[in-house]
Coordinates of C-alpha atoms in Angstrom, one line a residue:
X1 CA 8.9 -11.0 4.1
X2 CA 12.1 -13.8 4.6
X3 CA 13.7 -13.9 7.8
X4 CA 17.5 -12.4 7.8
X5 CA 19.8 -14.6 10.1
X6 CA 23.3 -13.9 10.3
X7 CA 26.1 -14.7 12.3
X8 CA 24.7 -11.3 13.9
X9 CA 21.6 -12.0 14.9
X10 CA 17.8 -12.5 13.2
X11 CA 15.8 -10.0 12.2
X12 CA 12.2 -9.9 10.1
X13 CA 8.9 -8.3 10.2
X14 CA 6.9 -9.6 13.0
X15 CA 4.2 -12.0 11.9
X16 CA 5.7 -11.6 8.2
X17 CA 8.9 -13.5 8.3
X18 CA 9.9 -13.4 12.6
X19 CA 7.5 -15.3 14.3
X20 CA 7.4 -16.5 17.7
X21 CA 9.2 -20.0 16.9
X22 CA 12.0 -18.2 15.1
X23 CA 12.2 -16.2 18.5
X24 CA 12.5 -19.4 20.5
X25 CA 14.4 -21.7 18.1
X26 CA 17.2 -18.4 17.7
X27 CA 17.0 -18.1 21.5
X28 CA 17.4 -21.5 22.2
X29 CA 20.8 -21.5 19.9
X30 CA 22.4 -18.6 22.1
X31 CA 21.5 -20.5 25.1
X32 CA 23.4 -23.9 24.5
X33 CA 25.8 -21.7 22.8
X34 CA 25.7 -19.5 26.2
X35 CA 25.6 -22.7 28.0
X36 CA 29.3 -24.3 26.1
X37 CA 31.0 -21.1 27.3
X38 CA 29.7 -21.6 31.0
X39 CA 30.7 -25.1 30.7
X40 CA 34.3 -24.1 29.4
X41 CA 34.3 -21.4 31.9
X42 CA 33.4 -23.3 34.5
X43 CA 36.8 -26.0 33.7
X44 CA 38.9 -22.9 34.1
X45 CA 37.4 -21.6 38.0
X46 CA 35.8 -18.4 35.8
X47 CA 32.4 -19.3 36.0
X48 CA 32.1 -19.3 39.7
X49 CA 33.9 -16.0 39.7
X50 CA 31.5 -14.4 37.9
X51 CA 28.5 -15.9 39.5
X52 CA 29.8 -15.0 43.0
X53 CA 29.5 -11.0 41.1
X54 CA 25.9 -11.4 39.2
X55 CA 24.2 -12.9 42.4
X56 CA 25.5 -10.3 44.4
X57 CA 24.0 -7.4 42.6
X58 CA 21.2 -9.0 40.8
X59 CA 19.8 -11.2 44.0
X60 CA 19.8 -14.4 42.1
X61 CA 20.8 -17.8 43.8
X62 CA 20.5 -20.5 41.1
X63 CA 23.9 -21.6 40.1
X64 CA 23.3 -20.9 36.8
X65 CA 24.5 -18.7 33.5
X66 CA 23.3 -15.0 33.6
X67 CA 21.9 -13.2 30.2
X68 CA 20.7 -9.5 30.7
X69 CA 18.3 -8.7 28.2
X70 CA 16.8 -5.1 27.0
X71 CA 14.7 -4.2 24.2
X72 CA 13.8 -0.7 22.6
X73 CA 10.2 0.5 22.4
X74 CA 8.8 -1.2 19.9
X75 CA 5.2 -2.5 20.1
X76 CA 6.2 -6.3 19.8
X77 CA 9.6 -6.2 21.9
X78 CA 7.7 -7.3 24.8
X79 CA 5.9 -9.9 23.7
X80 CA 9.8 -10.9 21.9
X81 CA 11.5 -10.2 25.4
X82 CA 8.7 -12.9 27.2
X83 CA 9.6 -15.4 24.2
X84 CA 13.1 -15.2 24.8
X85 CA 13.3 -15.0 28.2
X86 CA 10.8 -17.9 29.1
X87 CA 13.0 -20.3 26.8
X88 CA 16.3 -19.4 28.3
X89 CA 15.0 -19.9 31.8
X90 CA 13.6 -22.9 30.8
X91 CA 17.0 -23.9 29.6
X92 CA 18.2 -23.2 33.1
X93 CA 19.7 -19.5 32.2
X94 CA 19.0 -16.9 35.0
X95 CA 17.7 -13.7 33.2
X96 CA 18.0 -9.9 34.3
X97 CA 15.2 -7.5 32.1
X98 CA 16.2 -4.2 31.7
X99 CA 13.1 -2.9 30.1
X100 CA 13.1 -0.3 27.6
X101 CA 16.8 0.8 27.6
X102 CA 19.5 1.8 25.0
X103 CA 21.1 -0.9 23.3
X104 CA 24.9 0.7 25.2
X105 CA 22.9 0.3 28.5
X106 CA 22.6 -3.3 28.1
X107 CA 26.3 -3.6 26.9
X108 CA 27.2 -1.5 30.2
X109 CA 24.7 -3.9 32.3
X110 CA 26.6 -7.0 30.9
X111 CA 30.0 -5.3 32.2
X112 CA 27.9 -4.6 35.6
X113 CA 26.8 -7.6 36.3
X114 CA 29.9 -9.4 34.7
X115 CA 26.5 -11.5 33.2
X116 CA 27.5 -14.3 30.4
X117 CA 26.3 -12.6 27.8
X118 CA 23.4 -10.0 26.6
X119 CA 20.4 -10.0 24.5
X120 CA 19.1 -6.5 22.3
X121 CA 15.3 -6.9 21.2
X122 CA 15.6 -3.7 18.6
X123 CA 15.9 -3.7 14.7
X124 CA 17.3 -0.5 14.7
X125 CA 17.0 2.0 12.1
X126 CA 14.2 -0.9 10.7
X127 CA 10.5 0.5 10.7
X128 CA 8.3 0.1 13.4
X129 CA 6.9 -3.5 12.2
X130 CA 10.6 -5.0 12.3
X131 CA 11.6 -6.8 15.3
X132 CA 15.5 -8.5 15.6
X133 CA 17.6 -10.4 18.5
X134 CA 21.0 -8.9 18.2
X135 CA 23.6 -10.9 20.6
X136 CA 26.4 -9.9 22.9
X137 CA 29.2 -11.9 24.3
X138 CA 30.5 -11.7 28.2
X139 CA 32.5 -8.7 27.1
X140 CA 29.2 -6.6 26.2
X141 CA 30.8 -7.0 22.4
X142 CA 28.7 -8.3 19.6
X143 CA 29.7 -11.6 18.5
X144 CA 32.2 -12.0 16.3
X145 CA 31.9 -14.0 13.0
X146 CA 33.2 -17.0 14.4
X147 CA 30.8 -17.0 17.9
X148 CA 28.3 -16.2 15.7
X149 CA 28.6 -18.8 13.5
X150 CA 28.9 -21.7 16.2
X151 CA 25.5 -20.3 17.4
X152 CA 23.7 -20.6 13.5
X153 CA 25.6 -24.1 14.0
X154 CA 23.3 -24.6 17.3
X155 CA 20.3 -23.7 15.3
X156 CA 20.9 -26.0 12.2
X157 CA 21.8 -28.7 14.8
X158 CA 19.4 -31.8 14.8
X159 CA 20.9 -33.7 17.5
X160 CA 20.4 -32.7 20.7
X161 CA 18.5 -34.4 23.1
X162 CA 15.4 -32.5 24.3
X163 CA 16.4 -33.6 27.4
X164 CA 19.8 -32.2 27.4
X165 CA 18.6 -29.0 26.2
X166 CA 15.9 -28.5 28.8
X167 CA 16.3 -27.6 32.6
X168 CA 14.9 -29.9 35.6
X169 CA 11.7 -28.4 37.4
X170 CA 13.8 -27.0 40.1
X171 CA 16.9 -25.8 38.0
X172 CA 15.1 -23.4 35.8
X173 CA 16.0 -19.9 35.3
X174 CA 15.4 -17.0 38.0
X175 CA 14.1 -14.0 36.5
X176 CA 14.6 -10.5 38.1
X177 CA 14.1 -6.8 36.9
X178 CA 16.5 -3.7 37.0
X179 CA 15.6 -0.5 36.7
X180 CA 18.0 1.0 37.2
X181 CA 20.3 0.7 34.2
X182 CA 19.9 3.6 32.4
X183 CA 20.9 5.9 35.8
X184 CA 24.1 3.7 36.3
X185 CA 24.9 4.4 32.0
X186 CA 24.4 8.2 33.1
X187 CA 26.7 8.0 36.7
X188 CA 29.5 6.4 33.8
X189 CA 29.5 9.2 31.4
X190 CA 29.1 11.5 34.6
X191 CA 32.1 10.4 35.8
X192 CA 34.3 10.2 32.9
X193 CA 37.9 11.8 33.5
X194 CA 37.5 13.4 30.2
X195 CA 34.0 14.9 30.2
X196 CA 34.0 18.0 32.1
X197 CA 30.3 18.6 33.5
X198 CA 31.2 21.5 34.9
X199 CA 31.9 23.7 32.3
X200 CA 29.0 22.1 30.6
X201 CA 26.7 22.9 33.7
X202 CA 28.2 26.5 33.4
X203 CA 27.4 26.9 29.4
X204 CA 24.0 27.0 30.0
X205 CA 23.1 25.3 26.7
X206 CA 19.3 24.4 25.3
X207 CA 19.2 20.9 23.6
X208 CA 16.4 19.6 21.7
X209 CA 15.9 15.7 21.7
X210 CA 13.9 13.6 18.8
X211 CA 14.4 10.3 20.0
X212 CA 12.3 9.1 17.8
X213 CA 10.0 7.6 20.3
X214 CA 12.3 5.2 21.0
X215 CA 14.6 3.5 22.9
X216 CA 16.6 7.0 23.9
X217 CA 13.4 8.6 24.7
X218 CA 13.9 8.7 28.5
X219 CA 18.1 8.2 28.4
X220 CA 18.9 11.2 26.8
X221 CA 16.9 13.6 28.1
X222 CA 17.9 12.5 31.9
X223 CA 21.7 12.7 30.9
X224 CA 21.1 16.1 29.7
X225 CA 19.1 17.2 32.7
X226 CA 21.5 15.6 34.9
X227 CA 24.7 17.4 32.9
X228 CA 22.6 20.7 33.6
X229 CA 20.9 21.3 30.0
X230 CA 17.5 22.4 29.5
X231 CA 16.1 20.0 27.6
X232 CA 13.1 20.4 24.7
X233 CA 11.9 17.0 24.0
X234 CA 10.9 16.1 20.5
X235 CA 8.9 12.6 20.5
X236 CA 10.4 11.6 23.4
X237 CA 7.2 8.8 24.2
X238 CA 8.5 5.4 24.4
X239 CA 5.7 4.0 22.9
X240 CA 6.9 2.1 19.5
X241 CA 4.8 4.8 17.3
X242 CA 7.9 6.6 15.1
X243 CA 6.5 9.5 14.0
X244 CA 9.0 9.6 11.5
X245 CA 11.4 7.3 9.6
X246 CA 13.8 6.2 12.4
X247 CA 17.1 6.2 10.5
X248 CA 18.5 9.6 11.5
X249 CA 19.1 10.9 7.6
X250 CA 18.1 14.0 6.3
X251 CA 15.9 13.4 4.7
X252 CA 13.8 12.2 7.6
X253 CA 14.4 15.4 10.2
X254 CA 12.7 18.1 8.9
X255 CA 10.8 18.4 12.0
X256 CA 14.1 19.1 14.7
X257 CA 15.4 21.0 12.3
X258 CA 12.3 23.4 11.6
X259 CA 11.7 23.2 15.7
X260 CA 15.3 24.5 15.9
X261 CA 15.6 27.0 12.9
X262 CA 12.2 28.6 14.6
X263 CA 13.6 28.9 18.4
X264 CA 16.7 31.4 16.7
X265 CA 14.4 34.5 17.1
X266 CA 13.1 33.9 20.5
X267 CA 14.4 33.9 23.9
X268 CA 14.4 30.1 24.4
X269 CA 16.9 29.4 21.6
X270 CA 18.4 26.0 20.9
X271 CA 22.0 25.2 21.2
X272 CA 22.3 21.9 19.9
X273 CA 19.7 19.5 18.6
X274 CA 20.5 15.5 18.9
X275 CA 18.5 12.9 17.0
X276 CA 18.9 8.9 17.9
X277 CA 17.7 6.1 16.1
X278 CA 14.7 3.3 17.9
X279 CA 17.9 1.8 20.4
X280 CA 20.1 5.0 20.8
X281 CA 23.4 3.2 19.1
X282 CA 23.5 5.9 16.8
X283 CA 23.8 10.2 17.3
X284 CA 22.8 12.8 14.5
X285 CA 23.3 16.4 14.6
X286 CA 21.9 19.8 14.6
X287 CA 23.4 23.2 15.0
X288 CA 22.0 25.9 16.4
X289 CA 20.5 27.5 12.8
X290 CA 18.7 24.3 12.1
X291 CA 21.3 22.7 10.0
X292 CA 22.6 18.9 10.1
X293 CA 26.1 18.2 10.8
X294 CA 26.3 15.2 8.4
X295 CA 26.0 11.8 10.0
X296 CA 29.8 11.2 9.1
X297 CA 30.5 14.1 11.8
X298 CA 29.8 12.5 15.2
X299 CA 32.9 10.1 14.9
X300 CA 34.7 12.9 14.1
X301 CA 34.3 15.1 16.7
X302 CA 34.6 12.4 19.0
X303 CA 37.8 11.1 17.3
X304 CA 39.4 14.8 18.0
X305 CA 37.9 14.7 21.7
X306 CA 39.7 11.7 22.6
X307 CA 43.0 12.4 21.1
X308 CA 43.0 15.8 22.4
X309 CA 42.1 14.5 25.7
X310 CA 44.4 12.0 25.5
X311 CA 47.4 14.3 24.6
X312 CA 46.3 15.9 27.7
X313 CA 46.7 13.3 29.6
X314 CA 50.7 12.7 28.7
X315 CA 50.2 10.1 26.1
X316 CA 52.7 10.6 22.7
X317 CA 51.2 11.3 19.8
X318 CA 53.0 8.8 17.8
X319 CA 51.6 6.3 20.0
X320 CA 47.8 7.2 19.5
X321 CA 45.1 6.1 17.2
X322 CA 42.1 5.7 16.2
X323 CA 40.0 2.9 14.6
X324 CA 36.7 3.3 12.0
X325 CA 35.2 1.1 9.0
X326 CA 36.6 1.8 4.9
X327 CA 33.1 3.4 4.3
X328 CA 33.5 6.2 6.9
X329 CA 34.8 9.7 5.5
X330 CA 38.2 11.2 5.4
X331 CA 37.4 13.8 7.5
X332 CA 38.6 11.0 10.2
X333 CA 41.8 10.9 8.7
X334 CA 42.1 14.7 8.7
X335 CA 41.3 14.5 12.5
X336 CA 43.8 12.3 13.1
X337 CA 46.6 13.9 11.2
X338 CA 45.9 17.2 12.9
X339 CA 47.2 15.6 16.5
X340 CA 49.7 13.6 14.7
X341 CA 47.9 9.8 15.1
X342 CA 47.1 7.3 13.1
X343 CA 43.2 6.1 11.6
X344 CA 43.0 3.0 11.4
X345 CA 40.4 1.2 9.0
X346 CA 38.2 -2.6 9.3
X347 CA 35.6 -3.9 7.5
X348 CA 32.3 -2.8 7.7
X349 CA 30.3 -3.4 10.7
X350 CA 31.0 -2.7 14.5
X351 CA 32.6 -5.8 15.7
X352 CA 35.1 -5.7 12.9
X353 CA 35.8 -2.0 14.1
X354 CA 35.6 -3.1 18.0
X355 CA 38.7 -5.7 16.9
X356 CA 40.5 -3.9 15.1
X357 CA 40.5 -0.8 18.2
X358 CA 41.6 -3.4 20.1
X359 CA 44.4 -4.9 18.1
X360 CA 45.9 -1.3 17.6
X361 CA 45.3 -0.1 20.9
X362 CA 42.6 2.7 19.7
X363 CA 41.6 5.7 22.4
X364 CA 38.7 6.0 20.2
X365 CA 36.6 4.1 17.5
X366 CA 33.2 4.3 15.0
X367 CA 31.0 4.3 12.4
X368 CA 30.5 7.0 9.6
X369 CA 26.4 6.3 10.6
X370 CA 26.8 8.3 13.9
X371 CA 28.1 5.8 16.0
X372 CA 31.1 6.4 18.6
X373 CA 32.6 3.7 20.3
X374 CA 34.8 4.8 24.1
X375 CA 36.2 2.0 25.1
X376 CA 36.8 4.0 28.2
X377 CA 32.9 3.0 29.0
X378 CA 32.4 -0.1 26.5
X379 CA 33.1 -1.3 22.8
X380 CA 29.9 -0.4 21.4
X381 CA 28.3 2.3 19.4
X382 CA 26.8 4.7 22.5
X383 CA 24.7 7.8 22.1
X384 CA 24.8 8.8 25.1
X385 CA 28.7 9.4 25.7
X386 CA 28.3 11.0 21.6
X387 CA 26.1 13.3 23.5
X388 CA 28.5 14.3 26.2
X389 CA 31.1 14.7 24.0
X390 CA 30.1 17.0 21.5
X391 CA 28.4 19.4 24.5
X392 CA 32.3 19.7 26.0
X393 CA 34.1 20.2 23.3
X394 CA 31.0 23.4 22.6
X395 CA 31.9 24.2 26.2
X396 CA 35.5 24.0 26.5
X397 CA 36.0 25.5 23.1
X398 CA 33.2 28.3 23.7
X399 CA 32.2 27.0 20.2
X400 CA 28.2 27.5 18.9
X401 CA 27.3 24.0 17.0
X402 CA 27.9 25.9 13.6
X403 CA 31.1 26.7 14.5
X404 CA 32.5 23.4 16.0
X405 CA 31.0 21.6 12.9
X406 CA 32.7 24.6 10.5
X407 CA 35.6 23.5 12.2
X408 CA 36.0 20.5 10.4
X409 CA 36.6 20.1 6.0
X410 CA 33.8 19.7 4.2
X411 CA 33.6 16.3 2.6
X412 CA 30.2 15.0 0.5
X413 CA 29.8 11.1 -0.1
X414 CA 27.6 9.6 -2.7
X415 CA 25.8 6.4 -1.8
X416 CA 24.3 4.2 -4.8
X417 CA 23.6 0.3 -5.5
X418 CA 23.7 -2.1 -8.6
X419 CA 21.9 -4.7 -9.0
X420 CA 24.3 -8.0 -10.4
X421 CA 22.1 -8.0 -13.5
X422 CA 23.1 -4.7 -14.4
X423 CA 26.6 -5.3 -14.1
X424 CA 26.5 -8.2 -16.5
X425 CA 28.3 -10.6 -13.9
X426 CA 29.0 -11.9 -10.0
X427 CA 29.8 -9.9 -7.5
X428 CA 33.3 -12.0 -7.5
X429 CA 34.1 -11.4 -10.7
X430 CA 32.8 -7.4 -11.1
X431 CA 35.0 -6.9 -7.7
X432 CA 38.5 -8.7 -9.0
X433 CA 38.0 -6.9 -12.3
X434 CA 38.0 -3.6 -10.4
X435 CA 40.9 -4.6 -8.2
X436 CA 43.2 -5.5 -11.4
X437 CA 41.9 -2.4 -13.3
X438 CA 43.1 -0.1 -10.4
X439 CA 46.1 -2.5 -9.2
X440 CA 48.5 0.2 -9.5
X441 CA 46.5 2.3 -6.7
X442 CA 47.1 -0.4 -4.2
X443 CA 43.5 -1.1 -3.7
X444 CA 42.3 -2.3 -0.6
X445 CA 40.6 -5.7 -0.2
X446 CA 39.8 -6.2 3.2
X447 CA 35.9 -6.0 2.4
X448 CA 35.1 -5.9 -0.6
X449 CA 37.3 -3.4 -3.0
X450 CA 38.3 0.1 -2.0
X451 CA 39.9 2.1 -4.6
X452 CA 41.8 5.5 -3.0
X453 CA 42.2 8.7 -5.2
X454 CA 44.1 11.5 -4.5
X455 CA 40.7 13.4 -4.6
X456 CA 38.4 11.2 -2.9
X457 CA 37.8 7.3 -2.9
X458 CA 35.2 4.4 -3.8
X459 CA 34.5 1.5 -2.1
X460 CA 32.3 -1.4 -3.7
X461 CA 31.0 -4.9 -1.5
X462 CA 27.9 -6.8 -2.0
X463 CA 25.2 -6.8 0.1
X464 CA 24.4 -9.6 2.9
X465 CA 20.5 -9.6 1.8
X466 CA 20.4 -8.4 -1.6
X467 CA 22.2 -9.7 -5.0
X468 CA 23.2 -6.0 -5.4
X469 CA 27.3 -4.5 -5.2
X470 CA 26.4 -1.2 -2.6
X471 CA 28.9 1.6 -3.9
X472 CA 30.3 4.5 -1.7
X473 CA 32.6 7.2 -2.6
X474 CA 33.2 10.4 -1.3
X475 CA 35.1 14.0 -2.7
X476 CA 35.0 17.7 -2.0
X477 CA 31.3 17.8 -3.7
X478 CA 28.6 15.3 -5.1
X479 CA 29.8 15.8 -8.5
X480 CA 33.2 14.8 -8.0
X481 CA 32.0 11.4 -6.0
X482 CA 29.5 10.5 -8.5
X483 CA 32.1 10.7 -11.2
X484 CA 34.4 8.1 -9.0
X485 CA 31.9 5.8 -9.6
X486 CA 31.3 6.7 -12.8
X487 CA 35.2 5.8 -13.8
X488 CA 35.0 2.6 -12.0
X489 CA 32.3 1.4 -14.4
X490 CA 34.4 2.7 -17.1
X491 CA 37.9 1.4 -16.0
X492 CA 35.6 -2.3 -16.0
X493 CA 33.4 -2.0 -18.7
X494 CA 29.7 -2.4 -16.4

């Protein structure tokens, strides 16, 4: 297998493509990287702000830069976690370990400790063999393309001194544990001026959990417990094992959604059923007949939580938004329209959403893969506070899961790759075509091409890893999206 590196981050199978001096050469990058920002920091008077804060809480005392670092469950994050960690310390970095924790815990740790930056040992959705370092800035944000790319610069870089690079005996890094995270992420969402626990408490609602095994194994079942849901836990063992493909599709949860559909008749039924992926970033759905919301459904609801909330609170409609990626549905737009706001659209991929909520201001931001971003708590995706969120607006509503998802139009996408070969030319070429064939539509060309219809849309971009053109389009049914597609290849002759 060939190791992916991006501006993101690395990520491979381990012993096929990530090995242990990919770990340490990566890790080594982020820590002179980690180390310029100190250094810039430190010109200003911010370092030692922040230092006085991280030493405080985390009990360290070398004058040093702080990295928190937290891993899902998999079977070779801790082995990856001892790699990193033992060449950032060595680099004179102190580290706080989180353990197994959430990848939004460690963003909320990095805002805790007010640490210079954070490290995520999880490959996500990838199967249980993958391993990947995913990077965070001193704002708990992933970095952007341009810290990101100063970081591969770090990595390509054949000049440093090892002496420069490495710390003196007696200025290496201090290492220290928390375990506590994950109960500080709950106390957050807890007390959250727009969740109300109460009438959650009151409901008296039955959850079931398939975490996957992973990452929100422990997390999600203690929010619920603490938020006064029963819980029914569904491989909820931290252990690495997924006992199922770990992207949260369809196609992958018959098992929650059988376990559900069989509680109807009996006198422990479920309410809700919630599915994350190996580091909890991401929140699938399940009403209360066994039924999937559709991934494209958890921004959505919380989209409408938070500008309802928000109109609440005396803000104007005219001056709310919201903020999601081209390839997430409509059915954001809808949401939006209905409280008279705006939906606001970046490029794919959750820093690109995180600056564009932040340029416009956004209550409330995602991804159509589940995620929800509250920059109330932090700007990252965050299961946890998806969780929350769709149990008060069943609550507050007095709304079954079939009925708050029914609530919503109905919108089906249709997801489908080419590879360049059968398109008969580049990616550049194939995507300005499409652009001047649909000029008149006002195409978007932010990332990629995005083409909108009266009756749906398409969106084409090429692929990061592949010499493919990934297509997207969505309508009122499959039919209808497929046939989008269908007259783009026409309107361009592929």
């Amino acid at each position: 297998m060939t190791l992916i590196a991006s501006v993101s981050g690395i990520r491979g199978t381990f012993g096929d493509g990530l090995y242990p001096d990919n770990l340490v050469q990566y890790a080594k990058a982020y820590g002179m990287w980690i180390r310029q920002e100190w250094s810039r920091e430190a010109a200003t008077g911010q370092a030692a702000t922040k230092q006085g804060s991280s030493r405080k809480d985390s009990g360290q005392h070398n004058n040093n830069p702080v990295i928190v670092i937290g891993r899902d469950s998999r079977v070779t994050g801790e082995i990856c976690e001892h790699l990193v960690s033992a060449t950032l310390r060595s680099m004179g970095i102190d580290i706080i370990s989180l353990g197994i924790v959430p990848t939004p815990t460690v963003a909320m740790a990095v805002l805790h400790y007010q640490s210079n930056g954070g490290i995520i040992l999880s490959a996500s959705h990838n199967p249980a063999e993958w391993n990947a370092l995913k990077l965070l800035n001193d704002r708990s944000e992933f970095l952007d393309p341009s810290q990101g790319a100063e970081v591969l610069a770090f990595m390509d870089s054949k000049d440093d001194s090892e002496a420069s690079v490495w710390a003196p005996w007696d200025q290496t890094g201090v290492y220290s544990a928390d375990t506590e995270a994950i109960e500080r992420h709950i106390e957050a969402i807890l007390a959250h001026p727009w969740i109300d626990r109460e009438a959650i408490r009151k409901a008296g609602f039955s959850v079931a959990v398939d975490a996957v095994n992973g990452a929100g194994s422990e997390a999600i079942p203690a929010l619920l417990t603490a938020l006064g849901v029963k819980v029914h836990a569904l491989n909820c063992t931290p252990d690495g094992y997924f006992p199922h493909n770990p992207e949260p599709l369809a196609e992958h949860l018959g098992e929650i959604c059988a376990f559900v559909r069989d509680q109807q008749s009996t006198q422990t039924q479920v309410h809700l059923g919630v599915v994350t992926d190996p580091d909890a970033d991401r929140l699938a759905l399940v009403d209360e007949r066994g039924e999937l919301f559709g991934e494209e459904y958890t921004q959505a609801i919380a989209f409408d939580w938070a500008l309802e909330r928000a109109l609440e609170s005396g803000r104007e409609a005219n001056e709310l938004c919201v903020a999601t990626n081209l390839s997430s549905s409509r059915v954001t737009d809808w949401v939006a329209q209905k409280h008279g706001a705006q939906c606001h659209r970046s490029a794919v991929g959750e820093i690109h959403v995180v600056k564009e909520m932040q340029a416009r201001g956004a209550v409330m931001g995602g991804e159509g893969n589940g995620g929800v971003i509250d920059p109330q708590l932090h700007y990252g995706r965050d299961s946890l506070i998806g969780v929350a969120i769709v149990l008060h607006m069943m609550a507050t509503k007095a709304l079954k899961a079939s009925e708050l998802r029914g609530s919503y139009p109905t919108f089906v996408m249709s997801k489908q790759k080419r590879t360049l070969t059968d398109l008969g030319m580049d990616a550049d070429t194939f995507l300005a075509n499409v652009a001047q064939a649909f000029s008149h539509l006002s195409p978007n060309t932010v990332d990629g091409v995005k083409v909108d219809f009266d009756h749906g849309w398409v969106h084409m971009r090429t692929s990061n890893t592949e010499p493919i053109i990934r297509f997207y389009s969505e309508a009122s049914t499959a039919a209808e999206a497929e046939a989008l597609i269908q007259q783009v290849f026409s309107e361009v002759g592929a």
